[in-house]
CSV table of C-alpha atoms in Angstrom, one decimal:
chain,number,residue,atom,x,y,z
I,1,MET,CA,-0.1,-0.2,0.1
I,2,ARG,CA,0.9,3.4,-0.9
I,3,THR,CA,1.7,5.7,2.4
I,4,ARG,CA,1.1,9.1,1.0
I,5,PRO,CA,-2.6,9.7,0.9
I,6,LEU,CA,-4.3,11.5,-1.6
I,7,LYS,CA,-5.8,14.6,-0.5
I,8,VAL,CA,-8.7,15.3,-0.6
I,9,ALA,CA,-11.1,19.1,-0.9
I,10,LEU,CA,-14.3,18.8,0.4
I,11,LEU,CA,-16.9,21.9,-1.0
I,12,GLY,CA,-20.0,21.8,0.5
I,13,CYS,CA,-20.3,20.2,4.5
I,14,GLY,CA,-24.5,20.8,4.8
I,15,VAL,CA,-26.1,16.9,5.3
I,16,VAL,CA,-23.9,15.4,2.6
I,17,GLY,CA,-21.2,17.3,2.9
I,18,SER,CA,-20.9,16.8,6.7
I,19,GLU,CA,-21.8,12.9,6.1
I,20,VAL,CA,-19.2,12.5,3.6
I,21,ALA,CA,-16.4,14.1,6.2
I,22,ARG,CA,-17.7,11.7,9.0
I,23,ILE,CA,-17.7,9.0,6.8
I,24,MET,CA,-14.1,9.3,5.8
I,25,THR,CA,-12.8,9.3,9.6
I,26,THR,CA,-14.4,6.9,10.8
I,27,HIS,CA,-13.9,4.5,8.1
I,28,ALA,CA,-10.4,5.9,7.3
I,29,GLU,CA,-8.6,2.8,7.6
I,30,ASP,CA,-11.5,-0.1,5.4
I,31,LEU,CA,-11.4,2.9,2.6
I,32,ALA,CA,-7.2,2.9,2.4
I,33,ALA,CA,-7.6,-0.7,2.1
I,34,ARG,CA,-9.8,-0.7,-0.8
I,35,ILE,CA,-8.3,2.0,-2.4
I,36,GLY,CA,-4.6,1.2,-1.6
I,37,ALA,CA,-3.3,4.1,-0.6
I,38,PRO,CA,-5.1,6.7,2.3
I,39,VAL,CA,-7.7,9.7,1.8
I,40,GLU,CA,-7.2,12.9,3.1
I,41,LEU,CA,-9.8,15.7,3.6
I,42,ALA,CA,-7.1,18.3,2.7
I,43,GLY,CA,-9.5,21.4,3.1
I,44,VAL,CA,-13.4,22.2,3.5
I,45,ALA,CA,-15.1,25.1,1.8
I,46,VAL,CA,-17.9,26.5,3.9
I,47,ARG,CA,-20.0,29.3,3.7
I,48,ARG,CA,-20.9,29.6,6.8
I,49,PRO,CA,-16.7,29.3,8.7
I,50,SER,CA,-18.2,30.0,12.0
I,51,LYS,CA,-21.1,27.2,11.8
I,52,VAL,CA,-19.7,24.0,14.5
I,53,ARG,CA,-19.2,20.8,12.9
I,54,GLU,CA,-18.7,18.3,15.2
I,55,GLY,CA,-15.9,15.5,14.2
I,56,ILE,CA,-14.2,18.6,11.2
I,57,ASP,CA,-10.6,20.1,12.4
I,58,PRO,CA,-11.8,23.9,12.7
I,59,GLY,CA,-8.5,24.5,10.3
I,60,LEU,CA,-9.5,22.4,7.8
I,61,ILE,CA,-12.0,25.4,7.1
I,62,THR,CA,-11.8,27.5,4.3
I,63,THR,CA,-14.4,30.5,2.9
I,64,ASP,CA,-12.5,30.5,0.0
I,65,ALA,CA,-13.3,27.2,-2.1
I,66,THR,CA,-11.3,28.9,-5.7
I,67,ALA,CA,-7.8,29.0,-3.7
I,68,LEU,CA,-8.8,25.4,-2.0
I,69,VAL,CA,-9.6,23.6,-5.8
I,70,LYS,CA,-6.1,25.8,-6.6
I,71,ARG,CA,-3.6,24.5,-5.0
I,72,GLY,CA,-2.7,21.2,-6.8
I,73,ASP,CA,-1.7,19.1,-4.0
I,74,ILE,CA,-5.6,18.3,-4.6
I,75,ASP,CA,-5.8,14.7,-6.3
I,76,VAL,CA,-10.2,14.5,-5.5
I,77,VAL,CA,-12.0,17.3,-5.2
I,78,ILE,CA,-16.0,16.5,-3.5
I,79,GLU,CA,-18.7,18.8,-4.9
I,80,VAL,CA,-21.7,19.1,-2.9
I,81,ILE,CA,-22.4,22.9,-2.8
I,82,GLY,CA,-25.4,22.2,-5.0
I,83,GLY,CA,-26.5,25.0,-8.4
I,84,ILE,CA,-25.2,26.2,-11.2
I,85,GLU,CA,-22.2,29.1,-9.8
I,86,PRO,CA,-19.8,29.3,-8.6
I,87,ALA,CA,-20.0,25.6,-8.8
I,88,ARG,CA,-19.6,24.9,-12.2
I,89,THR,CA,-16.1,27.0,-12.4
I,90,LEU,CA,-15.1,25.9,-9.2
I,91,ILE,CA,-15.3,22.1,-11.2
I,92,THR,CA,-14.0,23.0,-14.7
I,93,THR,CA,-10.6,24.8,-12.7
I,94,ALA,CA,-10.3,22.0,-10.1
I,95,PHE,CA,-9.6,19.7,-13.6
I,96,GLU,CA,-8.0,22.7,-14.7
I,97,HIS,CA,-5.9,22.6,-11.1
I,98,GLY,CA,-5.0,18.1,-11.8
I,99,ALA,CA,-8.2,16.9,-9.4
I,100,SER,CA,-10.1,14.6,-10.4
I,101,VAL,CA,-14.0,15.9,-9.2
I,102,VAL,CA,-17.0,13.9,-7.8
I,103,SER,CA,-20.1,15.5,-7.5
I,104,ALA,CA,-23.6,15.0,-6.6
I,105,ASN,CA,-24.7,18.0,-9.2
I,106,LYS,CA,-27.3,17.1,-10.5
I,107,ALA,CA,-28.6,21.2,-11.2
I,108,LEU,CA,-25.1,21.3,-13.2
I,109,LEU,CA,-24.9,18.2,-15.0
I,110,ALA,CA,-28.7,18.3,-17.1
I,111,GLU,CA,-28.0,21.9,-17.3
I,112,ASP,CA,-24.3,21.9,-18.8
I,113,GLY,CA,-22.9,18.3,-18.5
I,114,ALA,CA,-21.4,19.2,-21.7
I,115,THR,CA,-18.7,21.7,-20.2
I,116,LEU,CA,-17.8,19.7,-17.1
I,117,TYR,CA,-17.3,16.4,-19.7
I,118,ALA,CA,-15.1,18.5,-21.9
I,119,ALA,CA,-13.0,20.2,-19.1
I,120,ALA,CA,-12.3,16.3,-17.2
I,121,GLU,CA,-11.6,15.0,-20.9
I,122,GLU,CA,-9.4,18.1,-22.1
I,123,HIS,CA,-7.4,17.8,-18.8
I,124,GLY,CA,-7.4,14.0,-18.6
I,125,LYS,CA,-9.6,13.6,-14.9
I,126,ASP,CA,-12.6,12.1,-14.3
I,127,LEU,CA,-15.4,13.6,-13.1
I,128,TYR,CA,-17.4,11.1,-12.0
I,129,PHE,CA,-22.1,11.4,-9.8
I,130,GLU,CA,-23.3,8.2,-8.7
I,131,ALA,CA,-24.9,10.8,-6.1
I,132,ALA,CA,-26.1,12.8,-8.5
I,133,VAL,CA,-29.2,10.4,-9.5
I,134,ALA,CA,-31.4,8.4,-6.8
I,135,GLY,CA,-29.2,8.7,-3.8
I,136,ALA,CA,-27.9,5.7,-2.9
I,137,ILE,CA,-29.3,3.4,-5.3
I,138,PRO,CA,-26.2,2.0,-8.0
I,139,LEU,CA,-27.7,3.1,-10.8
I,140,ILE,CA,-25.5,5.6,-12.9
I,141,ARG,CA,-22.6,3.4,-12.9
I,142,PRO,CA,-24.3,0.2,-14.4
I,143,LEU,CA,-25.8,2.0,-16.9
I,144,ARG,CA,-22.2,4.3,-18.0
I,145,GLU,CA,-20.7,0.3,-16.8
I,146,SER,CA,-22.7,-2.3,-17.2
I,147,LEU,CA,-24.0,-1.8,-19.8
I,148,ALA,CA,-22.0,-0.2,-22.0
I,149,GLY,CA,-22.7,-3.5,-24.1
I,150,ASP,CA,-26.1,-3.1,-24.3
I,151,LYS,CA,-29.0,-1.3,-25.9
I,152,VAL,CA,-30.6,0.7,-23.8
I,153,ASN,CA,-34.3,1.0,-24.6
I,154,ARG,CA,-36.1,2.8,-22.6
I,155,VAL,CA,-35.7,4.2,-18.3
I,156,LEU,CA,-39.1,4.3,-17.1
I,157,GLY,CA,-38.9,4.8,-12.7
I,158,ILE,CA,-39.7,7.4,-9.6
I,159,VAL,CA,-36.8,9.2,-8.7
I,160,ASN,CA,-37.9,12.0,-6.3
I,161,GLY,CA,-38.8,10.7,-3.1
I,162,THR,CA,-40.8,14.3,-1.7
I,163,THR,CA,-43.5,13.0,-4.2
I,164,ASN,CA,-43.2,9.8,-3.7
I,165,PHE,CA,-44.1,10.1,0.0
I,166,ILE,CA,-46.8,12.8,-0.6
I,167,LEU,CA,-48.5,10.5,-3.5
I,168,ASP,CA,-48.5,7.7,-1.2
I,169,LYS,CA,-50.3,9.6,1.3
I,170,MET,CA,-52.6,10.4,-0.5
I,171,ASP,CA,-53.6,7.1,-2.1
I,172,SER,CA,-52.9,5.7,1.4
I,173,SER,CA,-55.5,8.1,3.4
I,174,GLY,CA,-57.1,9.7,1.4
I,175,ALA,CA,-55.8,12.8,2.0
I,176,GLY,CA,-55.5,16.6,-0.3
I,177,TYR,CA,-52.4,17.5,-1.3
I,178,SER,CA,-52.5,20.5,0.6
I,179,GLU,CA,-52.2,17.9,3.8
I,180,ALA,CA,-49.7,15.5,2.2
I,181,LEU,CA,-47.4,18.3,1.6
I,182,ASP,CA,-48.3,20.0,5.2
I,183,GLU,CA,-46.7,16.3,6.5
I,184,ALA,CA,-43.8,15.9,3.5
I,185,THR,CA,-42.8,19.5,5.7
I,186,ALA,CA,-42.8,18.3,8.8
I,187,LEU,CA,-41.2,14.6,8.7
I,188,GLY,CA,-38.6,16.6,6.5
I,189,TYR,CA,-39.3,14.6,3.5
I,190,ALA,CA,-40.0,18.0,1.9
I,191,GLU,CA,-38.6,21.6,1.6
I,192,ALA,CA,-39.5,24.9,2.9
I,193,ASP,CA,-39.7,26.4,-0.7
I,194,PRO,CA,-40.3,22.6,-2.6
I,195,THR,CA,-40.9,23.4,-5.9
I,196,ALA,CA,-38.1,21.8,-7.2
I,197,ASP,CA,-39.7,18.7,-6.1
I,198,VAL,CA,-43.5,19.3,-6.3
I,199,GLU,CA,-43.7,21.1,-9.4
I,200,GLY,CA,-40.8,18.2,-10.5
I,201,PHE,CA,-38.2,20.4,-11.5
I,202,ASP,CA,-35.6,17.6,-9.9
I,203,ALA,CA,-36.4,14.8,-11.3
I,204,ALA,CA,-36.7,16.7,-14.7
I,205,ALA,CA,-33.1,17.1,-14.0
I,206,LYS,CA,-32.4,13.4,-13.0
I,207,ALA,CA,-34.5,12.8,-16.4
I,208,ALA,CA,-32.2,14.2,-18.4
I,209,ILE,CA,-28.9,12.3,-16.4
I,210,LEU,CA,-29.9,9.2,-17.3
I,211,ALA,CA,-31.2,9.9,-20.7
I,212,GLY,CA,-27.8,11.8,-22.1
I,213,ILE,CA,-26.2,8.1,-20.7
I,214,ALA,CA,-28.9,4.9,-21.8
I,215,PHE,CA,-28.5,6.9,-24.8
I,216,HIS,CA,-25.7,8.0,-25.7
I,217,THR,CA,-27.0,11.4,-26.7
I,218,ARG,CA,-26.8,14.8,-24.8
I,219,VAL,CA,-29.5,15.4,-23.3
I,220,ARG,CA,-30.0,19.4,-21.6
I,221,LEU,CA,-32.9,19.6,-18.9
I,222,ASP,CA,-34.8,22.0,-21.6
I,223,ASP,CA,-35.5,18.9,-23.7
I,224,VAL,CA,-37.1,17.1,-20.4
I,225,TYR,CA,-41.5,17.9,-20.9
I,226,ARG,CA,-42.2,18.8,-17.1
I,227,GLU,CA,-45.5,18.5,-15.0
I,228,GLY,CA,-45.7,18.8,-11.7
I,229,LEU,CA,-48.3,17.2,-9.1
I,230,THR,CA,-50.1,20.4,-7.6
I,231,ASP,CA,-52.3,19.9,-9.5
I,232,VAL,CA,-53.4,15.6,-8.6
I,233,SER,CA,-56.2,16.2,-6.2
I,234,ALA,CA,-57.7,13.2,-4.2
I,235,ALA,CA,-60.6,12.7,-6.8
I,236,ASP,CA,-58.0,11.6,-8.7
I,237,ILE,CA,-56.5,9.8,-6.7
I,238,ALA,CA,-59.9,7.9,-6.0
I,239,SER,CA,-60.5,7.2,-9.7
I,240,ALA,CA,-56.4,5.6,-10.5
I,241,LYS,CA,-58.2,3.5,-7.3
I,242,ARG,CA,-61.4,2.3,-9.3
I,243,MET,CA,-59.0,1.5,-12.1
I,244,GLY,CA,-57.0,-0.4,-9.9
I,245,CYS,CA,-53.9,1.8,-10.8
I,246,THR,CA,-51.8,4.1,-8.1
I,247,VAL,CA,-51.1,7.2,-8.9
I,248,LYS,CA,-47.1,7.9,-9.2
I,249,LEU,CA,-45.1,11.3,-9.6
I,250,LEU,CA,-42.3,8.6,-13.2
I,251,ALA,CA,-39.8,10.5,-15.1
I,252,ILE,CA,-39.8,8.3,-18.6
I,253,CYS,CA,-37.0,8.4,-21.4
I,254,GLU,CA,-37.5,5.8,-24.2
I,255,ARG,CA,-35.5,5.9,-27.3
I,256,ALA,CA,-37.5,5.7,-30.2
I,257,ALA,CA,-39.0,3.0,-32.1
I,258,ASP,CA,-37.5,3.0,-35.2
I,259,GLY,CA,-33.8,3.8,-32.8
I,260,GLN,CA,-33.2,7.7,-34.6
I,261,SER,CA,-35.2,10.0,-32.2
I,262,VAL,CA,-35.3,9.4,-27.9
I,263,THR,CA,-38.1,11.2,-25.7
I,264,ALA,CA,-37.8,12.4,-21.8
I,265,ARG,CA,-40.5,13.7,-19.8
I,266,VAL,CA,-41.8,13.8,-16.1
I,267,HIS,CA,-45.4,13.8,-15.3
I,268,PRO,CA,-47.7,12.5,-12.8
I,269,ALA,CA,-49.0,9.2,-14.2
I,270,MET,CA,-51.8,6.5,-13.0
I,271,ILE,CA,-49.9,3.0,-13.1
I,272,PRO,CA,-51.6,-0.7,-12.4
I,273,LEU,CA,-51.8,-2.1,-9.0
I,274,SER,CA,-49.8,-4.7,-10.9
I,275,HIS,CA,-46.9,-2.9,-12.1
I,276,PRO,CA,-43.4,-3.6,-9.4
I,277,LEU,CA,-43.6,1.1,-9.6
I,278,ALA,CA,-47.0,0.5,-7.8
I,279,SER,CA,-45.6,-0.9,-4.1
I,280,VAL,CA,-42.8,1.8,-3.9
I,281,ARG,CA,-43.8,3.3,-0.3
I,282,GLU,CA,-42.8,6.5,1.4
I,283,ALA,CA,-40.0,8.3,-0.2
I,284,TYR,CA,-38.0,5.2,-1.3
I,285,ASN,CA,-37.1,5.4,-5.8
I,286,ALA,CA,-37.1,2.4,-7.5
I,287,VAL,CA,-36.2,2.5,-11.8
I,288,PHE,CA,-37.0,-0.6,-14.6
I,289,VAL,CA,-33.7,0.3,-16.8
I,290,GLU,CA,-35.2,-2.5,-19.9
I,291,ALA,CA,-31.9,-3.8,-22.3
I,292,GLU,CA,-32.3,-5.2,-25.9
I,293,ALA,CA,-30.1,-8.3,-24.2
I,294,ALA,CA,-30.9,-7.9,-20.4
I,295,GLY,CA,-34.1,-7.3,-20.6
I,296,GLN,CA,-36.1,-5.4,-17.5
I,297,LEU,CA,-33.9,-4.6,-14.5
I,298,MET,CA,-35.3,-3.1,-11.7
I,299,PHE,CA,-33.2,-0.4,-8.7
I,300,TYR,CA,-34.4,-0.2,-6.2
I,301,GLY,CA,-33.9,2.4,-2.5
I,302,PRO,CA,-33.6,5.3,-0.2
I,303,GLY,CA,-33.0,8.3,-2.8
I,304,ALA,CA,-32.2,11.1,-1.0
I,305,GLY,CA,-31.3,11.9,2.3
I,306,GLY,CA,-27.6,12.5,4.2
I,307,SER,CA,-25.8,8.7,4.8
I,308,PRO,CA,-27.4,7.3,1.9
I,309,THR,CA,-26.2,10.5,-0.9
I,310,ALA,CA,-23.0,10.1,1.0
I,311,SER,CA,-22.4,6.4,0.6
I,312,ALA,CA,-22.9,7.6,-3.3
I,313,VAL,CA,-20.3,9.9,-3.4
I,314,LEU,CA,-18.2,7.4,-1.5
I,315,GLY,CA,-18.5,4.8,-3.7
I,316,ASP,CA,-16.9,7.5,-6.6
I,317,LEU,CA,-14.1,8.6,-4.3
I,318,VAL,CA,-13.0,5.2,-3.9
I,319,ALA,CA,-13.3,4.4,-7.7
I,320,VAL,CA,-11.7,7.9,-9.0
I,321,CYS,CA,-9.0,6.9,-5.7
I,322,ARG,CA,-8.0,3.8,-7.7
I,323,ASN,CA,-8.0,5.3,-11.3
I,324,ARG,CA,-5.5,8.0,-9.7
I,325,LEU,CA,-2.9,5.2,-8.8
I,326,ALA,CA,-2.9,3.7,-11.4
I,327,GLU,CA,-2.8,6.5,-13.3
I,328,SER,CA,-5.9,5.9,-15.7
I,329,THR,CA,-9.5,7.5,-16.0
I,330,GLY,CA,-12.7,5.9,-16.4
I,331,PRO,CA,-15.8,6.3,-18.4
I,332,GLY,CA,-15.6,10.4,-20.0
I,333,GLU,CA,-18.9,11.3,-21.4
I,334,SER,CA,-20.5,8.4,-24.3
I,335,ALA,CA,-22.5,11.0,-27.3
I,336,TYR,CA,-21.8,9.3,-30.6
I,337,THR,CA,-25.6,9.1,-31.1
I,338,GLN,CA,-26.2,12.5,-31.3
I,339,LEU,CA,-30.5,11.5,-31.7
I,340,PRO,CA,-32.9,14.1,-31.8
I,341,VAL,CA,-35.0,14.6,-28.5
I,342,SER,CA,-38.5,14.6,-29.8
I,343,PRO,CA,-40.9,16.9,-28.3
I,344,MET,CA,-43.9,15.4,-25.7
I,345,GLY,CA,-46.4,15.5,-29.2
I,346,ASP,CA,-44.9,13.2,-30.6
I,347,VAL,CA,-44.8,10.7,-27.7
I,348,VAL,CA,-48.0,7.1,-27.6
I,349,THR,CA,-49.6,7.3,-24.5
I,350,ARG,CA,-53.2,6.9,-23.0
I,351,TYR,CA,-55.0,9.7,-21.4
I,352,HIS,CA,-57.9,9.1,-18.3
I,353,ILE,CA,-59.6,11.9,-18.6
I,354,SER,CA,-62.7,13.5,-16.7
I,355,LEU,CA,-65.2,15.6,-17.7
I,356,GLU,CA,-68.0,17.6,-16.6
I,357,VAL,CA,-71.2,17.6,-18.9
I,358,ALA,CA,-74.8,17.8,-19.3
I,359,ASP,CA,-76.5,15.1,-18.7
I,360,LYS,CA,-78.9,14.3,-21.7
I,361,PRO,CA,-78.9,11.9,-24.5
I,362,GLY,CA,-76.8,12.4,-26.7
I,363,VAL,CA,-73.6,13.8,-25.0
I,364,LEU,CA,-71.7,10.3,-24.8
I,365,ALA,CA,-72.0,11.0,-28.7
I,366,GLN,CA,-71.0,13.9,-29.4
I,367,VAL,CA,-67.7,13.0,-26.7
I,368,ALA,CA,-66.7,10.0,-28.7
I,369,THR,CA,-67.6,11.7,-32.8
I,370,VAL,CA,-64.5,14.3,-31.1
I,371,PHE,CA,-62.9,11.5,-30.2
I,372,ALA,CA,-62.4,10.0,-33.7
I,373,GLU,CA,-62.7,13.5,-35.7
I,374,HIS,CA,-58.8,13.7,-33.7
I,375,GLY,CA,-57.9,9.9,-34.4
I,376,VAL,CA,-57.5,8.5,-30.7
I,377,SER,CA,-59.5,5.6,-30.1
I,378,ILE,CA,-61.6,4.6,-26.5
I,379,ASP,CA,-60.8,2.1,-24.1
I,380,THR,CA,-63.4,2.6,-21.5
I,381,VAL,CA,-65.8,4.9,-20.9
I,382,ARG,CA,-68.1,5.5,-17.7
I,383,GLN,CA,-71.1,7.7,-16.8
I,384,GLN,CA,-72.4,9.4,-13.4
I,385,GLY,CA,-75.4,11.5,-13.8
I,386,LYS,CA,-78.0,14.0,-11.2
I,387,ASP,CA,-79.9,16.6,-11.4
I,388,GLY,CA,-79.0,17.5,-15.1
I,389,GLU,CA,-75.0,17.2,-14.3
I,390,ALA,CA,-72.3,14.1,-15.0
I,391,SER,CA,-68.9,13.1,-14.9
I,392,LEU,CA,-67.4,11.2,-18.2
I,393,VAL,CA,-64.8,9.3,-17.4
I,394,VAL,CA,-62.9,7.8,-20.6
I,395,VAL,CA,-59.7,5.7,-20.5
I,396,THR,CA,-58.3,5.9,-23.9
I,397,HIS,CA,-56.0,3.6,-26.6
I,398,ARG,CA,-52.5,4.5,-27.2
I,399,ALA,CA,-52.1,7.6,-29.3
I,400,PRO,CA,-49.8,11.0,-30.2
I,401,ASP,CA,-49.7,13.1,-27.6
I,402,ALA,CA,-50.9,15.4,-29.6
I,403,ALA,CA,-53.1,14.0,-31.0
I,404,LEU,CA,-54.4,13.6,-27.0
I,405,SER,CA,-54.0,17.1,-25.9
I,406,GLY,CA,-56.1,18.2,-29.0
I,407,THR,CA,-58.9,16.2,-28.3
I,408,VAL,CA,-59.3,18.5,-25.1
I,409,GLU,CA,-59.1,21.3,-26.6
I,410,ALA,CA,-62.0,20.4,-29.0
I,411,LEU,CA,-63.7,19.3,-25.8
I,412,ARG,CA,-63.6,22.3,-24.0
I,413,LYS,CA,-65.8,24.2,-26.9
I,414,LEU,CA,-68.4,21.8,-26.7
I,415,ASP,CA,-71.9,22.8,-25.2
I,416,THR,CA,-72.8,20.0,-24.0
I,417,VAL,CA,-69.9,19.7,-21.4
I,418,ARG,CA,-68.8,21.9,-18.0
I,419,GLY,CA,-65.7,21.3,-18.0
I,420,VAL,CA,-62.4,18.8,-17.8
I,421,ALA,CA,-61.8,18.3,-13.9
I,422,SER,CA,-58.8,16.5,-14.7
I,423,ILE,CA,-56.3,14.8,-17.5
I,424,MET,CA,-54.3,12.1,-16.2
I,425,ARG,CA,-51.9,9.7,-18.4
I,426,VAL,CA,-52.0,6.3,-18.5
I,427,GLU,CA,-48.7,4.3,-18.0
I,428,GLY,CA,-46.8,1.1,-16.9
I,429,GLU,CA,-48.9,-1.1,-19.4
């Protein structure tokens, strides 16, 4: 074993960063044995130096992150500060000054991963980011390495624990969205400002990363269609139950049937109770990967939190340190296919549409005519009426999303349609 330690700089010491530092200290001997050399925490960049950080030498604390990554004797920089800037500049500066990088920054990787990949390649360094998607669940490495010889056609999963907790509570207790969100906040699953989670931004960033790796093409956050769950109601959950389904916020990345394009989307969807994702409860994550030779693979576990995310960071740290000792690098960007990302309108899916209509003869015929005119086939219809008003629930067969959207707009114009109570896609069949 080499006795000279590999030096590590830690950018950020919040929930994840502090846990990374703790594990590096308490498991130092094991890490050294697995790597083949000791690792030494050489500096920790923070915004509030006066905060007491148990187990971390105060002499390692600095507010000058730039000076830390420029030191020249740093072997690996761990970035867990998040956001676009200054993270992007700090990471590229680390590469320029000889360090490899381990990051948990999904937002930056989804927004501008190409810049980071290019900087890593230019300077012959590693960029690892297992912790950016699904916490402790090994997902990035299997896609980049284990399935490198296979053809991945679809990635489907629950990649945000907060939203899964909310929808699970709505399903199990009958609570409304606001009540479930309040419980998630009280338990620490939701941030004070939950927008990134409940509006789907967090899941969309992860979808962009997964699609890019799975399909060997560049997919940015702006390429991902996104809907949040704020409009999901208790009535939607009840309708799903009547169909033998539950509602989940899904990230779905697909290769087109002709192989000439890909799609990436995040939205609530009804899935059958028989589907394995339907049983994913609380704040857990689960992802299905469908590959040509390997078939269906499922990855399941805690998708967030200090310890699970730190586990992923430390796994990357071990891999990167091993590469340093071997004077080699791991996989970089693979975007050779250069496949275009198709818009949501081209996606073929199913719809569950709930309409408020006049309770009189001929309404169902009018509605069916609109579906037929837009080339959308109806699978099932359920109608209930009382006192001159009725609810009409239509579930369609698979059709292009643009045709389904056009159908809904045409339905809104019918005099007999009082309103569109809800629209939700149906997946997992």
